[in-house]
């Protein structure tokens, strides 16, 4: 790895974290929540800035980006002043307190309000069985050190594996969508247009506006020019798919299992080991960033549900921050919204339930009418949004997309869904499935955190539907392009906390058994059943305090070190084959098993073009071969920037009639109108696609084409017939 690319990685991390960190601090975020949610807030500020900049006549660059962040910071400060993220010091109406919030008789709660005699006892409606309503306990410095060390180790492991797969800073995955992402970054740099309403015009040049999510590309375009297009793209992808992903999983584990820092360690390790992760999306780059910020948003939603359950205030500010973060994720890719709905719908239902119960318990007709109206408005708004979204032309084109993949069959889909969706090794595939089963058993036994099972079931069902090509769910799976690799990452997000719960349970049982044998305290907080914390507190019992484990002996320390080494070794073994498979995506050699755009000699040819071609003249070529990479690598504009697009009348005419170059005058007229000066010929095309067959060149070259350069089987000609 070169020093220049190391600098690009640092700059990518700075652009992804610092703007959102400033905005989050202004709104009131602190500690782990600030670090985890900062990238989503960055995407929101950058995305809004790209939309507003053209209206103000501004180009998209680092100056306009900083301006957008400063404006967003001021707005965040105002929001933080209006809506406190922490519970304010106000008294609560004790007539109908939320479940689990009553202090012991004669004592005061955290807000300074005392429980009066005869107060209503906490409701045993099972809400606390779904959401842990207790306040987040503070972790000790030693616990934080362990969690941070695990996060740094997992992040470093992910970075190294991605860099090994990448091979070189300017590498690119030779898969379907990859060339377009580099071309869009080049387009933003040259035109200053980064708005998602304009980004799609790269593939629809005759349209005034065309939507395409450009949050990922807008950040990559902020890298300095000396970095280069593909190193900038790779830097944003590597940082987002590994570091943001790991931090988000740690925060998610902190939100779900607040008293267990060891579970956060397990989540970090699982994030590095699981193969259905953003790092596996070597060519779906915007998706990878959108999915990487999702765990933090799910964790924030868990916190919101806890606040709504425990407090009657402080939820408005948290809801605002979560909504803004989700908007930011959608600026990276709208799949974030659909995936969030799949993962967080049980939490949304819980929040609605709590609010409805509170309104209903006021007892008057007006309040109960509001409770009913809350559901009517919520369901109506969701239905209207779904109707408008699913009926839009953009979504319909996505749903209608045909992948041409064979069905795995029901048994195969279930097996791959349980086995990490994209696992290559048997042990790596069995581990997540076994953890899910153990987690479900634990949840069914304790009747706590049941929403994890519901969330996983929704993601698993959609994955199976996509893998089996079920037509009756095609309208839903089509939102993910009917792609089981995309839905596999969504399933991975749901799998990790459930597997952590399962393996953490096994570890707790082993510790408890050893403690029983030795007579020493285990240091494990005692679990409570549904409503148990509220019941104990309402009866005046003191708050339970977790016992502290004794200082580990030398033998136990050695056993822990051995276990850590074994875990690292297992990670390395499990990831070797996926790394080699990903290396194949980036390889510049001919391989009959994988599609290719270019080989090494052809790539060298493309890099030579800036000194051989007239600047500004477009290169015509089959976008299923190396010509589609010319714009991103050399900066020479091309006629077709991607295999798929709405090309317009003139480009379609060239596509259909280019072989009539020497006999049809209209061909030359159209070429001159588009400012086309060169033709790129390569008989080897990506996956044998035939819709651009007219742009293949036979061995007999007519007098209208003059050879400029060649390499790796590809040739670049100047079109002299139209001069």
XYZ file of C-alpha atoms in Angstrom:
723
model
C 0.000 0.000 0.000
C 1.435 3.360 -1.055
C 1.667 6.436 1.174
C -0.702 8.220 -1.198
C -3.380 5.580 -0.719
C -2.807 5.583 3.039
C -3.483 9.314 2.916
C -6.609 8.663 0.869
C -7.845 6.243 3.544
C -7.255 8.820 6.268
C -9.042 11.515 4.267
C -11.960 9.175 3.565
C -12.280 8.418 7.276
C -12.119 12.135 8.047
C -14.839 13.008 5.533
C -17.056 10.174 6.759
C -16.694 10.876 10.483
C -15.725 14.486 11.204
C -18.721 16.316 9.632
C -21.201 13.978 11.299
C -19.227 14.130 14.526
C -19.509 17.913 14.571
C -23.230 17.764 13.786
C -23.834 15.019 16.337
C -21.980 16.867 19.067
C -24.020 19.994 18.352
C -27.289 18.079 18.680
C -26.193 16.432 21.921
C -24.706 13.047 20.993
C -21.837 11.833 23.113
C -19.478 8.884 23.482
C -20.201 5.726 21.492
C -23.474 7.034 20.057
C -21.602 10.013 18.585
C -18.966 7.809 16.947
C -21.486 5.280 15.630
C -24.029 7.739 14.205
C -21.556 10.281 12.808
C -21.241 8.623 9.335
C -25.025 8.577 8.847
C -25.241 12.257 9.837
C -22.368 13.009 7.459
C -24.254 11.388 4.607
C -27.351 13.416 5.488
C -25.450 16.730 5.471
C -23.478 15.874 2.323
C -26.601 14.615 0.554
C -28.612 17.726 1.369
C -25.663 19.863 0.323
C -25.488 18.184 -3.086
C -29.185 18.907 -3.642
C -29.054 22.551 -2.554
C -25.746 23.496 -4.216
C -27.091 23.610 -7.824
C -29.983 25.844 -6.733
C -27.426 28.290 -5.343
C -25.267 28.078 -8.460
C -22.432 26.328 -6.618
C -20.171 23.560 -7.823
C -19.734 20.522 -5.609
C -16.280 20.616 -4.024
C -14.746 20.709 -0.574
C -15.752 24.362 -0.091
C -19.452 23.750 -0.704
C -19.229 20.537 1.354
C -17.827 22.416 4.359
C -20.522 25.064 3.919
C -23.215 22.383 3.982
C -21.728 20.869 7.136
C -21.582 24.234 8.915
C -25.214 24.985 8.075
C -26.212 21.510 9.242
C -24.279 22.053 12.477
C -26.192 25.251 13.232
C -29.491 23.484 12.559
C -28.374 20.603 14.793
C -27.551 23.023 17.610
C -31.058 24.520 17.365
C -32.642 21.059 17.351
C -30.523 20.056 20.336
C -31.658 23.125 22.214
C -35.334 22.477 21.443
C -35.367 18.699 21.912
C -33.056 17.334 24.566
C -31.698 13.873 23.792
C -31.437 13.063 27.512
C -34.420 13.026 29.862
C -34.917 16.542 31.229
C -35.312 17.133 34.935
C -39.087 17.343 34.921
C -41.648 15.581 37.026
C -43.710 12.767 35.648
C -47.398 12.156 36.126
C -47.450 9.167 38.439
C -51.007 8.172 37.598
C -49.888 5.980 34.708
C -46.103 5.508 34.703
C -44.440 3.493 31.984
C -43.551 -0.118 32.775
C -40.405 -0.636 34.798
C -40.016 3.012 35.918
C -41.275 2.905 39.538
C -38.688 3.499 42.285
C -38.882 1.790 45.666
C -41.419 3.193 48.089
C -40.133 6.283 49.881
C -37.328 6.845 47.384
C -36.944 9.159 44.419
C -36.525 8.179 40.818
C -33.811 9.499 38.499
C -35.894 12.581 37.670
C -36.240 13.559 41.331
C -39.929 12.588 41.583
C -41.080 10.439 44.510
C -43.470 7.517 44.301
C -46.579 8.482 46.257
C -48.418 6.070 48.490
C -50.962 4.058 46.594
C -49.271 4.685 43.257
C -50.119 2.387 40.398
C -47.729 -0.547 40.112
C -45.897 -1.105 36.827
C -47.935 -2.830 34.181
C -47.012 -6.437 33.486
C -47.986 -6.232 29.818
C -44.820 -7.857 28.586
C -43.334 -4.675 27.162
C -40.212 -4.988 29.246
C -39.823 -8.505 27.894
C -39.395 -7.055 24.429
C -37.230 -4.047 25.304
C -34.788 -3.796 28.209
C -36.233 -0.729 29.929
C -33.393 -0.201 32.368
C -31.035 2.731 31.884
C -27.708 2.006 30.206
C -25.204 0.981 32.886
C -21.786 2.512 32.849
C -18.965 0.264 31.754
C -15.694 0.343 33.640
C -12.502 1.595 32.018
C -11.265 -1.993 31.759
C -14.453 -3.041 29.996
C -14.252 -0.139 27.578
C -10.613 -0.994 26.897
C -11.603 -4.543 26.006
C -14.407 -3.395 23.706
C -12.229 -0.784 21.999
C -9.422 -3.301 21.540
C -11.831 -5.788 19.972
C -13.206 -3.078 17.682
C -9.747 -1.980 16.575
C -8.696 -5.571 15.997
C -11.821 -6.434 14.018
C -11.559 -3.220 12.001
C -7.885 -3.848 11.232
C -8.675 -7.425 10.231
C -11.381 -6.207 7.848
C -9.142 -3.491 6.413
C -6.320 -5.939 5.743
C -8.608 -8.497 4.100
C -10.159 -5.820 1.846
C -6.756 -4.378 0.916
C -5.422 -7.853 0.108
C -8.440 -8.480 -2.106
C -8.020 -5.088 -3.751
C -4.419 -5.797 -4.666
C -3.566 -2.230 -5.715
C -4.931 1.230 -4.836
C -6.451 1.841 -8.270
C -7.979 -1.628 -8.548
C -11.611 -2.189 -9.437
C -13.892 -5.181 -9.252
C -14.621 -6.431 -12.766
C -18.312 -6.873 -12.057
C -21.479 -5.467 -13.597
C -21.941 -2.100 -11.831
C -18.361 -1.208 -10.995
C -17.430 0.963 -14.022
C -20.442 3.228 -13.531
C -19.379 4.196 -10.005
C -15.957 5.333 -11.150
C -17.504 7.178 -14.095
C -19.952 8.983 -11.788
C -17.143 10.152 -9.499
C -15.288 11.510 -12.542
C -18.528 13.155 -13.723
C -18.979 14.918 -10.362
C -15.369 16.119 -10.320
C -15.562 17.564 -13.839
C -19.088 19.011 -13.806
C -19.510 19.899 -10.133
C -22.955 18.275 -10.225
C -23.367 15.788 -7.357
C -27.094 16.034 -6.762
C -28.925 12.689 -6.851
C -31.405 14.431 -9.137
C -28.617 15.027 -11.676
C -26.365 11.995 -11.156
C -28.599 9.750 -13.241
C -28.105 11.944 -16.318
C -24.749 10.241 -16.775
C -26.731 7.252 -18.064
C -29.583 9.344 -19.456
C -27.767 12.179 -21.246
C -30.880 13.517 -22.989
C -32.860 13.883 -19.739
C -33.020 17.153 -17.796
C -33.054 15.272 -14.493
C -32.531 11.610 -13.636
C -32.302 10.180 -10.135
C -29.436 8.101 -8.836
C -28.239 7.971 -5.188
C -24.945 9.846 -5.139
C -23.947 10.129 -1.457
C -21.091 7.647 -1.806
C -19.797 9.266 -4.988
C -20.095 12.822 -3.620
C -17.780 11.916 -0.730
C -15.312 10.110 -3.018
C -15.227 13.191 -5.263
C -13.997 15.281 -2.310
C -10.669 13.455 -2.297
C -7.792 15.553 -3.738
C -7.037 15.220 -7.434
C -3.650 13.616 -6.741
C -5.423 10.631 -5.216
C -7.122 9.595 -8.465
C -10.659 8.392 -9.131
C -10.343 4.699 -8.324
C -8.130 5.113 -5.229
C -10.713 7.613 -3.942
C -13.570 5.186 -4.623
C -11.688 2.337 -2.963
C -10.774 4.419 0.080
C -14.401 5.311 0.807
C -15.494 1.707 0.234
C -12.786 0.178 2.454
C -13.388 2.567 5.358
C -17.170 2.313 5.163
C -17.450 -1.436 4.663
C -15.078 -2.236 7.535
C -14.635 0.497 10.140
C -18.137 2.016 10.053
C -19.613 -1.490 9.993
C -17.692 -2.660 13.084
C -18.419 0.487 15.109
C -22.112 0.201 14.250
C -22.250 -3.426 15.402
C -20.565 -2.559 18.706
C -23.116 0.192 19.270
C -25.951 -2.177 18.349
C -24.707 -4.726 20.894
C -24.393 -1.966 23.498
C -28.006 -0.972 22.868
C -29.410 -4.515 22.944
C -27.237 -5.934 25.743
C -26.365 -2.841 27.805
C -24.985 -4.726 30.803
C -22.732 -7.067 28.827
C -19.593 -5.499 27.298
C -18.420 -8.991 26.377
C -21.334 -9.175 23.945
C -20.037 -6.051 22.198
C -16.706 -7.840 21.824
C -18.511 -10.813 20.286
C -20.378 -8.502 17.905
C -17.112 -6.949 16.698
C -15.581 -10.376 16.079
C -18.729 -11.548 14.289
C -18.696 -8.429 12.119
C -15.190 -9.271 10.919
C -15.955 -12.964 10.431
C -19.379 -12.919 8.800
C -19.164 -13.122 5.034
C -22.565 -11.569 4.288
C -21.191 -8.151 5.123
C -20.702 -4.822 3.298
C -17.102 -5.800 2.519
C -18.434 -8.607 0.315
C -20.145 -6.049 -1.945
C -17.074 -5.362 -4.049
C -19.110 -3.883 -6.897
C -22.273 -2.662 -5.115
C -20.339 0.200 -3.569
C -23.193 2.580 -2.599
C -25.080 -0.370 -1.121
C -22.075 -1.310 0.985
C -21.946 2.141 2.607
C -25.716 2.244 3.122
C -25.701 -1.176 4.793
C -22.629 -0.294 6.887
C -24.488 2.511 8.710
C -27.623 0.420 9.295
C -26.500 -1.330 12.538
C -25.963 2.023 14.234
C -29.419 3.201 13.138
C -31.013 0.005 14.446
C -29.156 0.487 17.723
C -30.415 4.066 17.938
C -33.948 2.789 17.373
C -33.504 0.358 20.267
C -32.439 3.304 22.422
C -35.464 5.252 21.230
C -37.744 2.376 22.178
C -36.113 2.259 25.609
C -36.602 6.000 26.113
C -40.231 5.843 25.018
C -40.818 2.966 27.431
C -39.021 4.518 30.406
C -39.659 8.216 29.936
C -42.495 10.443 28.818
C -40.066 12.978 27.347
C -36.756 13.109 25.442
C -38.074 10.966 22.591
C -38.721 13.793 20.111
C -35.056 14.725 19.764
C -33.997 11.116 19.434
C -36.659 10.485 16.815
C -35.385 13.496 14.859
C -31.772 12.308 14.969
C -32.776 8.804 13.883
C -34.871 10.126 11.001
C -32.018 12.349 9.785
C -29.584 9.429 9.994
C -31.930 7.252 7.963
C -32.214 9.979 5.334
C -28.422 10.053 5.185
C -28.286 6.297 4.628
C -30.801 6.695 1.797
C -28.533 9.269 0.147
C -26.037 6.399 -0.131
C -28.709 4.006 -1.426
C -32.501 3.685 -0.934
C -32.050 0.011 -0.076
C -31.177 1.333 3.380
C -34.792 2.434 3.905
C -36.288 -0.866 2.790
C -33.785 -2.838 4.858
C -34.396 -0.656 7.904
C -38.123 -1.364 7.685
C -37.448 -5.115 7.544
C -35.118 -4.981 10.555
C -36.845 -2.396 12.748
C -40.552 -3.084 12.264
C -40.888 -4.866 15.652
C -39.350 -1.854 17.386
C -41.706 0.511 15.580
C -44.635 -1.638 16.659
C -43.402 -1.558 20.254
C -43.119 2.240 20.231
C -46.622 2.577 18.817
C -47.930 0.179 21.454
C -46.401 2.131 24.329
C -47.687 5.463 23.069
C -51.161 4.031 22.503
C -51.322 2.505 25.991
C -50.300 5.795 27.566
C -52.937 7.756 25.719
C -55.604 5.151 26.468
C -54.866 5.133 30.200
C -55.730 8.779 30.583
C -59.294 7.452 30.539
C -61.151 10.299 28.848
C -62.866 9.958 25.513
C -60.625 12.563 23.883
C -57.406 10.798 24.859
C -58.703 7.418 23.748
C -59.787 8.923 20.446
C -56.233 10.221 20.061
C -54.919 6.718 20.763
C -57.043 5.300 17.951
C -56.205 8.232 15.708
C -52.497 7.634 16.255
C -52.786 4.217 14.628
C -55.037 5.493 11.859
C -52.592 8.260 10.976
C -49.537 5.997 11.233
C -51.021 3.182 9.142
C -52.490 5.634 6.631
C -49.205 7.511 6.230
C -47.256 4.276 5.821
C -49.725 2.964 3.255
C -49.679 6.231 1.298
C -45.876 6.355 1.307
C -45.655 2.720 0.197
C -48.214 3.305 -2.553
C -46.390 6.369 -3.865
C -42.979 4.740 -3.617
C -43.857 1.391 -5.126
C -45.842 3.075 -7.879
C -42.994 5.354 -8.939
C -41.260 4.725 -12.247
C -37.844 4.387 -10.585
C -38.982 1.656 -8.203
C -40.962 -0.123 -10.897
C -37.871 -0.314 -13.084
C -35.967 -1.853 -10.181
C -38.712 -4.376 -9.394
C -38.911 -5.363 -13.068
C -35.178 -6.088 -13.145
C -34.370 -9.660 -14.168
C -31.171 -11.208 -12.842
C -31.320 -14.473 -14.764
C -30.168 -16.475 -11.753
C -31.436 -19.990 -11.144
C -33.499 -20.805 -8.074
C -31.688 -22.494 -5.198
C -34.795 -24.412 -4.224
C -36.443 -24.197 -0.837
C -33.995 -26.480 0.971
C -30.987 -24.809 -0.598
C -32.294 -21.332 0.216
C -32.924 -22.242 3.862
C -29.494 -23.864 4.161
C -27.628 -20.919 2.656
C -29.679 -18.457 4.696
C -28.703 -20.197 7.922
C -25.133 -20.698 6.749
C -24.193 -17.025 6.417
C -25.764 -16.730 2.949
C -22.395 -16.493 1.115
C -20.204 -18.744 3.231
C -17.408 -20.681 1.529
C -16.267 -22.922 4.380
C -18.447 -25.398 6.235
C -17.400 -24.290 9.721
C -17.803 -20.622 8.814
C -21.282 -21.356 7.532
C -22.427 -23.510 10.443
C -21.299 -21.036 13.119
C -23.890 -18.282 12.392
C -26.737 -20.771 11.997
C -25.888 -22.498 15.271
C -25.678 -19.131 17.008
C -29.099 -18.151 15.666
C -30.639 -21.366 16.979
C -29.019 -20.891 20.402
C -30.145 -17.264 20.481
C -33.722 -18.235 19.711
C -33.686 -20.866 22.458
C -32.404 -18.300 24.928
C -34.999 -15.720 23.957
C -37.847 -18.237 24.141
C -36.679 -19.365 27.579
C -36.212 -15.895 29.059
C -38.978 -14.176 27.041
C -36.742 -11.139 26.620
C -35.719 -9.268 23.458
C -38.249 -11.163 21.392
C -38.097 -8.497 18.713
C -34.744 -9.964 17.587
C -36.490 -13.142 16.484
C -39.191 -11.215 14.629
C -36.582 -9.050 12.881
C -34.515 -12.074 11.848
C -37.615 -13.938 10.624
C -38.550 -11.055 8.304
C -35.054 -10.836 6.807
C -34.762 -14.618 6.508
C -38.145 -14.883 4.777
C -37.183 -12.291 2.163
C -33.841 -13.982 1.574
C -35.520 -17.338 0.991
C -38.072 -15.690 -1.318
C -35.296 -14.139 -3.424
C -33.200 -17.320 -3.477
C -36.161 -19.460 -4.566
C -37.451 -16.867 -7.061
C -40.940 -16.871 -5.524
C -43.062 -14.826 -7.900
C -45.713 -13.997 -5.298
C -43.117 -11.977 -3.356
C -41.338 -10.567 -6.398
C -42.850 -7.131 -5.776
C -41.072 -7.034 -2.414
C -37.772 -8.756 -3.188
C -37.579 -6.630 -6.326
C -36.743 -3.668 -4.084
C -33.367 -5.385 -3.673
C -33.168 -6.270 -7.404
C -34.202 -9.854 -6.499
C -30.592 -10.195 -5.368
C -29.901 -12.643 -2.574
C -26.440 -11.136 -1.996
C -28.028 -7.795 -1.051
C -30.647 -9.485 1.110
C -27.894 -11.678 2.538
C -26.284 -8.602 4.112
C -29.648 -7.559 5.569
C -29.964 -11.062 6.981
C -26.419 -10.774 8.336
C -27.339 -7.638 10.291
C -30.259 -9.526 11.865
C -28.164 -12.650 12.438
C -25.253 -11.102 14.341
C -27.103 -9.899 17.498
C -29.119 -13.122 17.614
C -25.976 -15.249 17.291
C -24.231 -13.074 19.877
C -27.119 -13.718 22.265
C -26.781 -17.460 21.664
C -23.029 -17.779 22.047
C -23.014 -15.299 24.914
C -25.557 -17.474 26.659
C -23.347 -20.527 26.245
C -20.373 -18.591 27.627
C -22.445 -17.425 30.592
C -23.540 -20.976 31.338
C -19.945 -22.182 31.298
C -18.863 -19.354 33.604
C -21.757 -20.017 35.962
C -20.947 -23.724 36.082
C -17.304 -23.055 36.833
C -18.284 -20.559 39.519
C -20.584 -23.142 41.108
C -17.777 -25.695 41.141
C -15.191 -23.333 42.616
C -17.522 -21.383 44.896
C -16.404 -18.074 43.366
C -18.765 -15.376 42.045
C -19.274 -15.475 38.286
C -19.610 -11.724 37.807
C -22.619 -12.265 35.518
C -25.613 -9.959 36.110
C -28.649 -11.973 37.096
C -31.302 -12.059 34.349
C -34.779 -10.813 35.125
C -38.033 -12.064 33.711
C -40.830 -9.946 32.236
C -41.546 -7.015 34.520
C -39.182 -8.379 37.205
C -37.100 -5.184 37.679
C -40.275 -3.114 38.126
C -41.804 -5.693 40.467
C -38.735 -5.785 42.722
C -38.409 -2.008 42.819
C -42.117 -1.518 43.476
C -41.823 -3.834 46.483
C -39.062 -1.700 47.924
C -36.203 -4.084 47.179
C -32.767 -2.546 46.655
C -31.420 -2.321 43.159
C -29.435 -5.447 42.201
C -25.723 -4.893 41.877
C -23.672 -7.197 39.696
C -20.931 -9.001 41.583
C -17.441 -8.298 40.448
C -15.354 -11.209 39.305
C -12.094 -11.816 41.191
C -8.779 -10.882 39.665
C -7.955 -13.574 37.103
C -5.247 -16.007 37.989
C -2.278 -16.724 35.760
C -3.890 -19.922 34.505
C -7.129 -18.151 33.595
C -5.202 -15.373 31.866
C -3.293 -17.981 29.860
C -6.569 -19.701 28.951
C -8.024 -16.385 27.803
C -4.973 -15.629 25.672
C -5.148 -19.105 24.135
C -8.827 -18.592 23.340
C -8.065 -15.235 21.699
C -5.319 -16.753 19.541
C -7.645 -19.588 18.538
C -10.351 -17.092 17.592
C -7.935 -15.116 15.399
C -6.713 -18.316 13.762
C -10.291 -19.378 13.045
C -11.017 -15.965 11.510
C -7.978 -16.219 9.261
C -8.855 -19.722 8.106
C -12.494 -18.762 7.488
C -11.616 -15.688 5.453
C -8.825 -17.075 3.226
C -11.099 -18.455 0.515
C -13.404 -15.394 0.379
C -10.323 -13.188 0.032
C -9.063 -15.282 -2.864
C -12.482 -15.204 -4.477
C -12.573 -11.419 -4.155
C -9.044 -11.252 -5.557
C -10.475 -12.946 -8.632
C -12.921 -10.068 -9.044
C -10.013 -7.617 -9.155
C -7.644 -9.782 -11.220
C -6.504 -8.483 -14.604
C -6.102 -11.880 -16.250
C -8.356 -13.837 -18.565
C -10.521 -16.365 -16.738
C -13.278 -18.361 -18.336
C -15.010 -18.719 -14.954
C -15.454 -14.974 -14.394
C -16.435 -12.062 -16.634
C -13.802 -9.486 -17.504
C -13.778 -5.932 -18.815
C -9.997 -5.591 -19.282
C -6.725 -7.430 -18.830
C -3.421 -5.861 -17.794
C -2.275 -4.995 -21.329
C -5.637 -3.439 -22.131
C -5.523 -1.416 -18.913
C -2.086 -0.102 -19.898
C -3.566 0.916 -23.254
C -6.350 2.888 -21.551
C -3.828 4.690 -19.338
C -1.884 5.784 -22.443
C -4.901 7.351 -24.135
C -4.689 10.893 -22.628
C -1.479 11.509 -24.564
C -2.797 10.006 -27.790
C -6.367 11.294 -28.181
C -7.743 14.767 -28.776
C -9.179 16.121 -25.492
C -12.949 16.383 -25.413
C -13.564 13.939 -28.266
C -15.854 11.076 -27.272
C -14.833 7.461 -27.629
C -17.451 5.094 -29.016
C -17.258 1.523 -27.816
C -19.200 -1.435 -26.618
C -19.913 -0.705 -22.909
C -19.627 -4.427 -22.228
C -15.872 -4.213 -22.882
C -13.001 -2.052 -21.627
C -14.315 1.140 -23.271
C -16.679 1.634 -20.326
C -13.637 2.225 -18.067
C -11.924 4.825 -20.249
C -13.700 7.832 -18.715
C -12.969 6.938 -15.087
C -9.339 5.960 -15.689
C -8.087 8.409 -18.319
C -10.715 11.167 -18.255
C -11.480 10.807 -21.964
C -15.288 11.023 -22.361
C -17.155 8.060 -23.819
C -20.520 7.596 -25.509
C -21.723 4.800 -23.213
C -20.816 4.937 -19.503
C -22.619 1.743 -18.477
C -24.210 -1.324 -20.019
C -27.669 -0.159 -18.944
C -29.057 3.303 -19.620
C -31.623 5.508 -21.307
C -29.368 6.603 -24.146
C -31.631 8.743 -26.258
C -32.357 8.863 -29.967
C -28.895 9.741 -31.300
C -26.970 7.169 -29.300
C -29.470 4.454 -30.157
C -29.103 5.316 -33.826
C -25.315 4.937 -33.613
C -25.792 1.676 -31.794
C -27.977 0.279 -34.546
C -26.219 1.697 -37.615
C -22.495 2.090 -36.852
C -21.660 -0.756 -39.211
C -23.002 1.477 -42.012
C -20.268 4.042 -41.333
C -18.965 4.085 -44.937
C -22.343 3.939 -46.674
C -24.743 5.967 -44.518
C -24.138 9.714 -44.294
C -26.514 10.036 -41.332
C -24.122 7.952 -39.253
C -21.398 10.558 -39.689
C -23.847 13.383 -39.039
C -24.878 11.778 -35.774
C -21.280 11.067 -34.768
C -20.312 14.697 -35.410
C -23.363 15.898 -33.492
C -22.240 13.874 -30.463
C -18.589 14.951 -30.968
C -17.427 11.341 -31.391
C -13.886 11.022 -32.716
C -12.681 7.550 -31.818
C -13.796 3.949 -31.764
C -12.658 1.345 -29.222
C -12.769 -2.233 -30.479
C -12.456 -5.387 -28.399
C -14.079 -8.676 -29.464
C -14.071 -9.973 -25.857
C -17.070 -8.589 -24.022
C -18.462 -8.908 -20.514
C -20.485 -12.131 -20.087
C -21.071 -12.390 -23.820
C -23.727 -9.663 -23.829
C -25.235 -9.239 -27.287
C -27.366 -6.088 -27.083
C -24.344 -4.094 -28.275
C -23.277 -6.589 -30.945
C -23.312 -3.907 -33.620
C -20.278 -2.323 -31.920
C -18.123 -5.392 -32.391
C -15.548 -4.938 -35.129
C -14.679 -7.573 -37.714
C -11.122 -8.284 -38.717
C -11.599 -6.378 -41.995
C -11.202 -2.710 -41.072
C -12.473 -0.234 -43.639
C -10.761 2.947 -44.787
C -12.907 5.052 -42.424
C -10.959 3.910 -39.351
C -7.282 4.567 -38.622
C -5.461 2.621 -35.901
C -4.095 4.773 -33.056
C -2.934 2.197 -30.497
C -3.584 -1.341 -29.365
C -2.974 -3.655 -26.411
C -4.315 -6.842 -24.897
C -6.486 -7.613 -27.906
C -8.149 -4.172 -27.831
C -7.626 -1.475 -30.457
C -8.399 2.225 -30.523
C -9.185 3.817 -33.914
C -9.641 7.380 -35.043
C -12.830 7.756 -37.091
C -11.508 9.398 -40.267
C -14.595 8.737 -42.385
C -16.416 11.673 -40.794
C -13.620 14.255 -40.823
